[in-house]
XYZ file of C-alpha atoms in Angstrom:
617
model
C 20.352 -4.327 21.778
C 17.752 -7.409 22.531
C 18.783 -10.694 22.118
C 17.701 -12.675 19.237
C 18.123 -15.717 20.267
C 15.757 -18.584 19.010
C 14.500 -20.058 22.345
C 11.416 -20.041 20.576
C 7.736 -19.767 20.426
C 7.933 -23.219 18.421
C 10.150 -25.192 16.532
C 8.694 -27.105 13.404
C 8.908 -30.476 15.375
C 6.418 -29.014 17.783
C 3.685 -27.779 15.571
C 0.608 -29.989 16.324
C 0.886 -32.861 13.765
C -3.209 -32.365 13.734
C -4.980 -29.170 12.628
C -7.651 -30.426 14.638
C -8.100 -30.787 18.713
C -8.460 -33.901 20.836
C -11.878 -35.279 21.226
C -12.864 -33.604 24.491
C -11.301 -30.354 23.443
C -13.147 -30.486 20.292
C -16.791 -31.255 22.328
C -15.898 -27.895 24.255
C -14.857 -25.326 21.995
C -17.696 -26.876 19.221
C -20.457 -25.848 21.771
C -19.017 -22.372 20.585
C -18.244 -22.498 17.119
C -20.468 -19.891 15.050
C -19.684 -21.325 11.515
C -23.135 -22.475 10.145
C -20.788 -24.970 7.765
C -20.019 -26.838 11.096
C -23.852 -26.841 12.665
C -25.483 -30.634 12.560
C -28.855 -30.050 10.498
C -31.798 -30.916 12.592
C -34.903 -33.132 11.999
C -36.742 -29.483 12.039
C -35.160 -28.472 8.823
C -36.866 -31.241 6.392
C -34.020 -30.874 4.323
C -33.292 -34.646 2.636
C -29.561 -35.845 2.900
C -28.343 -34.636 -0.552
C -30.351 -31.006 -0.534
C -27.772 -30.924 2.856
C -24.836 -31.802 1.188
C -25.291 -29.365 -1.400
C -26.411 -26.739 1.549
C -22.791 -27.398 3.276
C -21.190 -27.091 -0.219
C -22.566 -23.525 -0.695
C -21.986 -22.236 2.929
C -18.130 -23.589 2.334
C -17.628 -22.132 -0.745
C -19.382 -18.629 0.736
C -16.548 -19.168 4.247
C -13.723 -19.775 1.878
C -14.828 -16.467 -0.374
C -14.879 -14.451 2.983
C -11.113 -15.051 2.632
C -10.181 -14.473 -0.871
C -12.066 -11.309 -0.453
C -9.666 -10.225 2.173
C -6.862 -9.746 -0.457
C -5.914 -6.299 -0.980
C -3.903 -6.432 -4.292
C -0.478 -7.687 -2.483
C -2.068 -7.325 1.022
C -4.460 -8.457 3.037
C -7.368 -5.774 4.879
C -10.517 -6.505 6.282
C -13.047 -4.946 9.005
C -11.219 -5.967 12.545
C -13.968 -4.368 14.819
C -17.376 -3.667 14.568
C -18.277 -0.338 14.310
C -18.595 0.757 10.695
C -22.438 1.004 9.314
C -22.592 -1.393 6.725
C -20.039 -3.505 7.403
C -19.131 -6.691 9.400
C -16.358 -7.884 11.222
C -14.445 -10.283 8.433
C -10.705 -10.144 9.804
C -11.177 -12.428 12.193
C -8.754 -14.089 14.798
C -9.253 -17.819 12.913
C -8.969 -15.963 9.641
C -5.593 -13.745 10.083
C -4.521 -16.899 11.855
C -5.029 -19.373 8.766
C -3.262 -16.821 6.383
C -0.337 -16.876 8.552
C -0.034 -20.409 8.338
C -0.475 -20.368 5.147
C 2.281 -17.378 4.453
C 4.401 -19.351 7.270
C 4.291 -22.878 4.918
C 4.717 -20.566 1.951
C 7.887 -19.526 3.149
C 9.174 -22.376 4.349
C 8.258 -24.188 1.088
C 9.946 -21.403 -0.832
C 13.163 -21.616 1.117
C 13.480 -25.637 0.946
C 13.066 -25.316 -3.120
C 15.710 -22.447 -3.008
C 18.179 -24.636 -1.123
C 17.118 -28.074 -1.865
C 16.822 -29.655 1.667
C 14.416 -29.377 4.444
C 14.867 -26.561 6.142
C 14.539 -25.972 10.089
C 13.812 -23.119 12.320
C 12.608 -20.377 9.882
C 12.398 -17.282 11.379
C 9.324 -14.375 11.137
C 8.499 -11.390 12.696
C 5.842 -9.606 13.015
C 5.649 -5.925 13.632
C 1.863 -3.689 13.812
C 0.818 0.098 13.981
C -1.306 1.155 17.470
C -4.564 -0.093 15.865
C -6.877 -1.555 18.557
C -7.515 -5.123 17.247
C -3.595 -5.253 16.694
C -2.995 -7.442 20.445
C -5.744 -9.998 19.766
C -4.985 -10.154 15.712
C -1.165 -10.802 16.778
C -2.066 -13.780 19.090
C -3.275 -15.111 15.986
C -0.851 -14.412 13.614
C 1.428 -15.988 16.459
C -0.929 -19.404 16.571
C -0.941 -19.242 12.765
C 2.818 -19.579 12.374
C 3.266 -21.511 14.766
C 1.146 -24.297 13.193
C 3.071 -23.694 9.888
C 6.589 -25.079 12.094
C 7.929 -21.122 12.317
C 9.683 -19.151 14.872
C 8.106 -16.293 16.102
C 9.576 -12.466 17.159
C 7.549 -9.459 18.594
C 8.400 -6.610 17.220
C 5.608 -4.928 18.791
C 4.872 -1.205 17.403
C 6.938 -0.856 14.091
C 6.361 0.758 10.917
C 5.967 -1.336 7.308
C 9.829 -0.393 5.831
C 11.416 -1.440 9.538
C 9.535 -4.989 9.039
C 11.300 -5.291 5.463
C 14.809 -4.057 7.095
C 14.506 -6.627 10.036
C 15.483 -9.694 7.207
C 18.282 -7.710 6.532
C 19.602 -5.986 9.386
C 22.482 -7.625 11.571
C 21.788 -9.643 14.092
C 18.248 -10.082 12.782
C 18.316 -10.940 9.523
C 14.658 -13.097 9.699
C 13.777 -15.080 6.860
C 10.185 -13.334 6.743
C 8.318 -10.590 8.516
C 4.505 -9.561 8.465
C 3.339 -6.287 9.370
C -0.215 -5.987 10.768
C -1.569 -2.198 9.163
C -4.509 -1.116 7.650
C -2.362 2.131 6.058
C -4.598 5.289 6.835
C -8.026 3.487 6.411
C -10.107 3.563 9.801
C -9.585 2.149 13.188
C -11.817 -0.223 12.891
C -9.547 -2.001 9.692
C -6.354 -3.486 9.753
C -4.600 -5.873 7.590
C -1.331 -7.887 6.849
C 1.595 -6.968 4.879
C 4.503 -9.845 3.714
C 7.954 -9.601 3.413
C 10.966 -11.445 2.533
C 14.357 -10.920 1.687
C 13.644 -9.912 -1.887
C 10.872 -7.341 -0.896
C 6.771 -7.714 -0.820
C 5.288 -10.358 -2.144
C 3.321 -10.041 -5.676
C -0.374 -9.668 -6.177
C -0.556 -13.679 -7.015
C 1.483 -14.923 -4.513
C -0.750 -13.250 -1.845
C -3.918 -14.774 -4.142
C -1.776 -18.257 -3.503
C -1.699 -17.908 0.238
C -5.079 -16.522 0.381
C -6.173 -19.674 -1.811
C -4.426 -22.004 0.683
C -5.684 -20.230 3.654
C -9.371 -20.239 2.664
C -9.261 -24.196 2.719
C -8.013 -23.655 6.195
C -10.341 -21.590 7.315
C -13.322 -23.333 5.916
C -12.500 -26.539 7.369
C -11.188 -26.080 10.697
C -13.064 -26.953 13.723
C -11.449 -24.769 16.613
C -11.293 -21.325 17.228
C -8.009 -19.553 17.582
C -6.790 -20.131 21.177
C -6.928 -16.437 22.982
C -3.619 -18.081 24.985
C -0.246 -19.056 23.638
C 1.545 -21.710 25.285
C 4.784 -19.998 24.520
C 4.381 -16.319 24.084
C 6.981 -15.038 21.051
C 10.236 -13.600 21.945
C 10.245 -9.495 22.397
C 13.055 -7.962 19.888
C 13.572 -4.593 19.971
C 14.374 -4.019 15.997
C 13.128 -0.102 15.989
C 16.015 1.210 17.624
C 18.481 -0.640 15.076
C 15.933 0.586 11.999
C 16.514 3.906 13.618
C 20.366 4.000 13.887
C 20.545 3.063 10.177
C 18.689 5.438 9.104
C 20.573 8.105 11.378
C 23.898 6.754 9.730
C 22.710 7.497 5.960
C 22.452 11.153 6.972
C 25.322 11.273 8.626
C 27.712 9.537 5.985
C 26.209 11.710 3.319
C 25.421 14.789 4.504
C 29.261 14.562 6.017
C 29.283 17.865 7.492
C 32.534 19.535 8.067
C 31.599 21.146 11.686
C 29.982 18.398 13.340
C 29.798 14.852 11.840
C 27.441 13.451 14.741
C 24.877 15.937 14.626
C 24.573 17.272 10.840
C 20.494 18.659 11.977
C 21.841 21.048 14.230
C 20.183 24.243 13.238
C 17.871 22.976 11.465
C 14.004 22.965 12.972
C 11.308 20.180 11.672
C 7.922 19.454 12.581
C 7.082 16.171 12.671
C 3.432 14.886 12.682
C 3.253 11.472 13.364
C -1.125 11.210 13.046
C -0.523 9.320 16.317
C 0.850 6.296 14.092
C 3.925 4.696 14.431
C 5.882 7.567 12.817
C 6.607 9.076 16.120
C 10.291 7.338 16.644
C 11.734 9.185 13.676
C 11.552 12.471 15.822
C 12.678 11.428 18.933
C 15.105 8.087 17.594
C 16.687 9.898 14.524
C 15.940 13.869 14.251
C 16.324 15.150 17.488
C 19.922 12.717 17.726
C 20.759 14.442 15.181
C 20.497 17.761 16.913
C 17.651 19.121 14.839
C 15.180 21.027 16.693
C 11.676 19.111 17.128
C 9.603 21.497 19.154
C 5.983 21.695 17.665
C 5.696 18.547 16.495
C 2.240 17.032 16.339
C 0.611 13.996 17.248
C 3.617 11.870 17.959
C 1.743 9.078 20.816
C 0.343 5.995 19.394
C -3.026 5.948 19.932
C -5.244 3.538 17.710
C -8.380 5.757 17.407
C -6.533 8.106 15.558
C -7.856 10.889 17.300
C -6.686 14.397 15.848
C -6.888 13.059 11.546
C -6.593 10.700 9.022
C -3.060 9.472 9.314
C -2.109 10.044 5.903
C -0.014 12.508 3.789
C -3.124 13.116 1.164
C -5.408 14.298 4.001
C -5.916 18.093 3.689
C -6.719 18.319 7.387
C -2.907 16.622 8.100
C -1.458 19.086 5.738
C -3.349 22.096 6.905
C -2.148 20.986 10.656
C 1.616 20.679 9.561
C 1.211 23.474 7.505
C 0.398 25.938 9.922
C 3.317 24.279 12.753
C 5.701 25.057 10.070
C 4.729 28.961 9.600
C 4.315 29.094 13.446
C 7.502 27.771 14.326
C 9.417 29.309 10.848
C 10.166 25.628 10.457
C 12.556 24.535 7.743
C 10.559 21.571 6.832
C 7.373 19.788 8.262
C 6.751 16.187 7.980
C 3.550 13.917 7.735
C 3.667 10.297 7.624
C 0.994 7.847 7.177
C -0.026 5.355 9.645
C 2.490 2.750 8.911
C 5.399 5.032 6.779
C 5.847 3.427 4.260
C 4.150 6.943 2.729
C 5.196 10.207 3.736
C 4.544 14.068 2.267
C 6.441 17.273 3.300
C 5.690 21.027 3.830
C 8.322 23.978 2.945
C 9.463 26.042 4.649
C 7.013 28.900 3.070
C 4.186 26.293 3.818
C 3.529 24.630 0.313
C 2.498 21.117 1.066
C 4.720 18.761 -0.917
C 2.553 15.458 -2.284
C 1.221 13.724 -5.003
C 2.416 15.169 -7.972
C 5.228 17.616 -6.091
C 6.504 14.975 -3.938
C 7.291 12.718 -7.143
C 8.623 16.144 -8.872
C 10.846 16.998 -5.742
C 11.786 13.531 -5.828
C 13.067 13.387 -9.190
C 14.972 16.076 -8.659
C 16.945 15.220 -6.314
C 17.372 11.681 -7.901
C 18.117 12.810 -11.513
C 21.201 14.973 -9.570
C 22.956 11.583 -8.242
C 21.769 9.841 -11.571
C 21.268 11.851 -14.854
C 19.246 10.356 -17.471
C 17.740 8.108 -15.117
C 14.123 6.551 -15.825
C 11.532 7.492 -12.884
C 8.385 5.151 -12.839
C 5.154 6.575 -11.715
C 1.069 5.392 -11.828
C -0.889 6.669 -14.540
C -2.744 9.441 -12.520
C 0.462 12.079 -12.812
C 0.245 15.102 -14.787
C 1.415 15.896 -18.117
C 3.397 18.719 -16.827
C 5.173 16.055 -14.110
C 6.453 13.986 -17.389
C 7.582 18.046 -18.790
C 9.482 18.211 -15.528
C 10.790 14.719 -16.085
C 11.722 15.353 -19.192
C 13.216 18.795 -18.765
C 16.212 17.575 -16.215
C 16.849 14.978 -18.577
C 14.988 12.023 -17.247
C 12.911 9.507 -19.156
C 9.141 8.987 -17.465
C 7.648 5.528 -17.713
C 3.816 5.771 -16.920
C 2.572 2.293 -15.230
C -0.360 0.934 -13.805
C -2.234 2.432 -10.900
C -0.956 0.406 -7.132
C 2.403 0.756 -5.868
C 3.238 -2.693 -6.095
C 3.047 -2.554 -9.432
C 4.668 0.689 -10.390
C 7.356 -0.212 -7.765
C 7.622 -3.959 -9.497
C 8.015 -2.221 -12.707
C 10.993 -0.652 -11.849
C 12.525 -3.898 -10.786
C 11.657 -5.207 -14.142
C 12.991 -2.220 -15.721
C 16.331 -2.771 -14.151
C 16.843 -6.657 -14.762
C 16.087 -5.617 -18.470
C 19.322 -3.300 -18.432
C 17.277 0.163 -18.043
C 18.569 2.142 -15.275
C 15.838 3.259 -13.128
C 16.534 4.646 -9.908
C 12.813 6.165 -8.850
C 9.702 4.387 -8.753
C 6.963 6.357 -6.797
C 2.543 6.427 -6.780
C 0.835 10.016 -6.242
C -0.258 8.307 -3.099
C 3.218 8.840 -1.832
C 4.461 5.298 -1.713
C 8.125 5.670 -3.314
C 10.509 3.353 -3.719
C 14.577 3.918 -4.365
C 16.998 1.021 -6.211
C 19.817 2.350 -3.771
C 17.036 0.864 -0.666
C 16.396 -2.182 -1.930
C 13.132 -1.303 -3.953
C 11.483 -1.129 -0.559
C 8.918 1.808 -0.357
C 9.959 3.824 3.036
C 8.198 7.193 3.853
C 11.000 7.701 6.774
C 13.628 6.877 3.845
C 12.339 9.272 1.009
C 12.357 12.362 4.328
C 15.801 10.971 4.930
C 16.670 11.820 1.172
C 15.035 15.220 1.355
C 16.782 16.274 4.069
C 20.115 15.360 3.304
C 19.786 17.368 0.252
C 17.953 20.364 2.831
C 21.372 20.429 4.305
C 23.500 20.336 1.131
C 21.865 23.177 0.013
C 21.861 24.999 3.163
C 26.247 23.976 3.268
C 26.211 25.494 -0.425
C 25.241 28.577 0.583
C 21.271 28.656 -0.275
C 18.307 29.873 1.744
C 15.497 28.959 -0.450
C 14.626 26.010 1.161
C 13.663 22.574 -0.858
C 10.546 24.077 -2.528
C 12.665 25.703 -4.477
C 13.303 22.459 -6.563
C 9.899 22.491 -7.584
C 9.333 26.276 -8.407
C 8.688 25.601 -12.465
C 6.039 22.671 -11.954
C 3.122 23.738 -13.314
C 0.156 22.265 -11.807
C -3.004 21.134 -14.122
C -6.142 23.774 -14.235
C -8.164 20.702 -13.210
C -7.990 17.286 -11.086
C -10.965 15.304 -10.461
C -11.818 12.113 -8.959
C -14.893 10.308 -9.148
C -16.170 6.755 -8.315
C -19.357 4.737 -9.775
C -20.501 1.872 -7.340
C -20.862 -2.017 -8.910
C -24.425 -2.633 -8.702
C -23.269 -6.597 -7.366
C -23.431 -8.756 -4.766
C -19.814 -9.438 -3.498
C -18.742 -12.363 -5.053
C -20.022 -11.014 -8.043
C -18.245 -7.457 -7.931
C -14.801 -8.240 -9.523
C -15.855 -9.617 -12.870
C -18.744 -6.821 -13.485
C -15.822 -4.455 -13.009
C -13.805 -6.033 -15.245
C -16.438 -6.320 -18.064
C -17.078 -2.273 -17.514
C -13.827 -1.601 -18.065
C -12.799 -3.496 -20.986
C -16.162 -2.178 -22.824
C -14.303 0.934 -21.716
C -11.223 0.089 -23.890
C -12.875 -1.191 -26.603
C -15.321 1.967 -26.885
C -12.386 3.906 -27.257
C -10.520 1.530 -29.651
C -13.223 1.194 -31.790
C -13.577 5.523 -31.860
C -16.942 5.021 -30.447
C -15.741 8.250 -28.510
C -14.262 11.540 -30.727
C -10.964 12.895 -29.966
C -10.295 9.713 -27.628
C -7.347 7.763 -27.995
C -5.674 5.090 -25.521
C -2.797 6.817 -23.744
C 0.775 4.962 -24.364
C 4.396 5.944 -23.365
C 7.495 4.966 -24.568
C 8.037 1.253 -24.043
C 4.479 0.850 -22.353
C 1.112 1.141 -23.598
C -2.340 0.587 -23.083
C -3.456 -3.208 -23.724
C -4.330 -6.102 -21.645
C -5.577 -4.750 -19.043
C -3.795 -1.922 -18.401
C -0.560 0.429 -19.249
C 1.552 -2.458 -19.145
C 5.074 -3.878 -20.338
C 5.529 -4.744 -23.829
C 7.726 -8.167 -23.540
C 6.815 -11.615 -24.172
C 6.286 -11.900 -19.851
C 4.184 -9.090 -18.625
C 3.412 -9.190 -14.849
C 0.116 -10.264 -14.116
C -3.124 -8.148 -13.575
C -4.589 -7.528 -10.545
C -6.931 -4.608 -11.439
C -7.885 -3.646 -14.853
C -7.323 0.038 -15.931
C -6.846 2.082 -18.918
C -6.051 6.236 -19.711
C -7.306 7.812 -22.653
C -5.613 11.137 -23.807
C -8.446 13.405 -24.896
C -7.758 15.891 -28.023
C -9.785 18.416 -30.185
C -8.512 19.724 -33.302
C -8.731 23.579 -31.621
C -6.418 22.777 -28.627
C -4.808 19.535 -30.054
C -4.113 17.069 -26.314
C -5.335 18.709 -23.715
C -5.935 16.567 -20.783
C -6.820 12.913 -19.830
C -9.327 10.582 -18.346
C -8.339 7.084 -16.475
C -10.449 4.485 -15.238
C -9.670 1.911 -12.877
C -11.198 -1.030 -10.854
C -10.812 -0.390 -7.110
C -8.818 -3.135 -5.349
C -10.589 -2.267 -2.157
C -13.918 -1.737 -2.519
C -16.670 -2.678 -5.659
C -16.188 0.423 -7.449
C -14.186 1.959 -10.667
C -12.426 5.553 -10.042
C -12.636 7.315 -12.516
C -9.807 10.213 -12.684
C -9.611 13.157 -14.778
C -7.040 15.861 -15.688
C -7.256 19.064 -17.823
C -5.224 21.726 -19.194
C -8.060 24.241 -19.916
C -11.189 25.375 -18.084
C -13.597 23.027 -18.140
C -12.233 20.087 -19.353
C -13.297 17.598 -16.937
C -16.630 18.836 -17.275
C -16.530 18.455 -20.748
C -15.094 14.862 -20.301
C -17.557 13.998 -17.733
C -20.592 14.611 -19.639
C -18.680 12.575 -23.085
C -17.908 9.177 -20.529
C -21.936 9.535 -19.302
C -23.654 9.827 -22.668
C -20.939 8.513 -25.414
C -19.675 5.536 -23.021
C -22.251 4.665 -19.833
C -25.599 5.300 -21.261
C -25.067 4.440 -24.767
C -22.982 0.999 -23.649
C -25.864 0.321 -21.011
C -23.053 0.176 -17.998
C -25.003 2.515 -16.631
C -27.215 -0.194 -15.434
C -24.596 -2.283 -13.489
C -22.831 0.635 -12.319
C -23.696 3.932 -10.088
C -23.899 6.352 -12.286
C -24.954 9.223 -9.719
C -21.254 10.991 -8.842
C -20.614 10.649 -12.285
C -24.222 12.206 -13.611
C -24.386 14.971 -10.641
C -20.862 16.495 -11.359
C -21.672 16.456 -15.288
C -25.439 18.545 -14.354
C -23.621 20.813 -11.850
C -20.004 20.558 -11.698
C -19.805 19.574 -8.274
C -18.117 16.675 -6.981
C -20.075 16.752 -4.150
């Protein structure tokens, strides 16, 4: 195991006491700066001293938007590379290195209030998936807390749940960790992810650091150095992240033949999508003594070559699908870039995600915990909340983002309701029993631990089995209208779309419409939120409608949402019958966009073509 010593890559003593360089450092690197905020204006210009002043102002306030607009809900994503039409490079070296600092001081701040002194050598690591811009991006995240008085560790390639377990883990225990990922967007993204001891951080306390880090940004005079005086220290975390996870299936599974290698029999595909997923086959399956031969795409490799690294991707599915049927697998797994998401295929081939991975979930959950409550997003199926329901379980719909259906669960719990599951049809999941922390490689380890219970009871149906009376809806549909905005601008025409949304349906502007509730939540402020005196705050404004005619009473549902990634609303649709989204498609158009006037500050094509032809596409 590596040392983790703190002969460090600085102590808080040694941060610069400047955040600016010397003068004859400062002549140099200026001669190279690209900020307009920082260019002299010229006698050419003929702009007067105050019309300059006010120029700077602007260009400042447009530098320090560049990094608000970075925040991801409770991460951080950007463009890393060029390469994408469109789009322009906006996670930059000095900007990932100012939002470190400012996540570095946040910590530090937040551990001298919890223990009422200064505090000295705070430890963070930082861990990244085989994206391209990951070495450069990490020199900067290095620089960044290193001006905020941390101590740095390299984790080098490491998945999101392993950078959560290293401030836990013995001897590790940091007081923070980052992880640099951009999930399974393209290889030209990537992005930041926070930890502490008590999980990810919240929505607003990433909006604090990005706050604090735009100031940075905007008024700093020197690039990010490309060299670090002191590189970090090298840790080698993975292989203890590994060996925990190897002892949960062996302590539960507790086979009676052979303790050390409880797998054996067993074959499972693994693809990785040339992530960081990889280690779970080699590091915990095949130590096992499972059988790993046909796995897929296990090398890193940050062009992501073969798919989409991501357990939604039909092409990922369709791969591990047909390794499972060639190699009469027992199980196949796909993970997402980073695994903190994961999906499965049976052993007959069905693909297990979205709504079956929650249902398979909550099966095997509501057997260690009866009556349990299982949190989910809005977007699940009425027949999910049947299956719920049916193994007597309570559902508690929530608002779309795992964060938040994952921080609703914590809530849940601290208010005395005992909620054990908290999962997004995305496939993030989260378990009380691990820490809240949403782990792809932790949810597999669940599902086959119960694989081999069944298979030491006697059955050969395989874990599909456990979702054999889920009935699926006739109809799913997605669609997304663009915000007809500049940037800057994007947010709040989104949010004033969507709450003429909720009060079009309030008002019964719309027949047979009715905002959606359940249990203890319901639709209001925003979106399906908790009814107490504190509800958490909003980061993207969302509401469901239940949709009802007097013929077939409630028969399906229609959610709209404000896209924390990009300036658009989804717009998501379930039904029961044939036809139904149609049918709701062509109501939102005529009884909601057109007859509100959002259809001129939103795209209204998706949602117009599908409603004329009943094509997505």
């Amino acid at each position: 195991m590596a040392s983790t010593s703190t002969s460090s890559i600085s102590l808080r003593n040694n941060a610069p006491g400047t955040r600016f360089p010397s003068s004859t450092t400062s002549k140099l690197l200026q001669s190279n700066l690209k900020f307009p905020l920082l260019m002299p204006a010229t006698k050419a210009t003929g702009i007067k001293s105050s019309s300059a002043t006010r120029y700077n102002e602007a260009v400042i306030d447009e530098e320090m938007d560049k990094i608000r607009r970075l925040q991801n809900g409770s991460d951080v994503r950007g463009v890393a590379l060029q390469g994408e039409k469109g789009r322009t490079v906006d996670l930059s070296p000095p900007a990932v290195e100012a939002i470190a600092e400012s996540f570095g001081e946040w910590v530090i701040n937040g551990l001298e209030k919890e223990k009422g002194r200064v505090v000295e050598n705070v430890r963070v690591s930082l861990g990244r998936d085989p994206r391209l811009s990951g070495a450069s991006l990490s020199v900067a995240v290095f620089s960044g807390l290193v001006r905020a008085g941390c101590l740095a560790f390299d984790m080098g390639l490491a998945t999101t749940p392993a950078c959560f377990m290293s401030t836990l883990l013995t001897p590790f225990a940091y007081d923070a960790s980052i992880m640099m990922t951009a999930s399974h967007l393209p290889y030209t993204r990537n992005g930041l992810k926070f930890f502490t001891r008590r999980g990810g951080l919240t929505s607003p306390e990433v909006e604090e650091i990005c706050g604090k880090a735009a100031r940075k940004y905007a008024n700093r005079l020197a690039k990010v150095s490309t060299m670090l005086k002191t590189p970090p220290e090298r840790v080698d975390f993975m292989s203890t992240y590994a060996k925990h996870l190897r002892n949960i299936i062996k302590e539960r599974v507790n086979h009676p033949l052979h303790y050390d290698t409880p797998l054996k029999g067993f074959q499972i595909i693994v693809n990785a999508g040339n992530g960081s997923g990889g280690f779970f086959t080699w590091d915990v399956l095949d130590k096992l003594g499972a059988e790993t031969f046909g796995s897929l795409h296990l090398n890193p490799d940050g062009m992501f070559p073969n798919h989409i690294p991501n357990p939604e991707d039909k092409i990922a599915m369709a791969l591990t699908r047909a390794a499972v049927l060639e190699n009469s697998a027992d199980l196949g797994i796909v993970f997402d870039t980073d695994v903190d998401r994961s999906g499965v295929v049976d052993k007959e081939g069905n693909p297990i995600n979205g709504d079956r991975l929650i249902a398979l979930m909550s099966a095997i959950v509501l057997r260690e915990h009866p009556g349990t409550t299982i949190v989910t997003d809005a977007r699940t199926s009425m027949a999910l909340t049947r299956f719920i329901i049916d193994r007597g379980g309570q559902h508690c719909l929530y608002r779309v983002g795992y964060r938040n259906v994952i921080d609703k669960g914590v809530q849940l719990n601290k208010n005395g309701i005992e909620t054990h599951l908290m999962m997004e049809t995305s496939g993030h999941g989260a378990l009380k029993e691990n820490y809240f922390l949403d782990d792809g490689a932790y949810m597999v380890v669940k599902i086959i631990i119960e694989m081999v219970r069944m298979k030491l009871a006697g059955s050969d149906e395989g874990i599909g089995s456990l979702i054999k009376d889920l009935e699926e809806p006739f109809e799913s549909v997605e669609l997304r209208m663009n915000i007809i905005s500049e940037p800057r601008h994007a947010k709040a025409r989104g949010i004033d779309a969507i709450e003429t949304f909720r009060s079009y349906v309030e008002e019964g502007r719309i027949e047979g419409w009715e905002l959606d509730s359940c249990g203890d939540c319901w639709v209001a402020d925003g979106c399906l939120v908790d009814s107490n005196d504190d509800p958490a705050a909003v980061d993207a404004h969302m509401y469901r409608a239940k949709v009802s005619d007097e013929k077939l009473g409630q028969h399906g549902w229609i959610h709209l949402r404000q896209s924390i990634h990009n300036p658009n609303i989804a717009v998501n649709m379930q039904s029961m019958v044939p036809g139904g989204c149609l049918s709701m498609t062509k109501t939102l158009r005529d009884k909601f966009l057109v007859a509100s006037g959002m259809d001129k500050i939103l795209d209204i094509t998706q949602i117009d073509k599908y409603a004329r032809t009943g094509l997505v596409k």
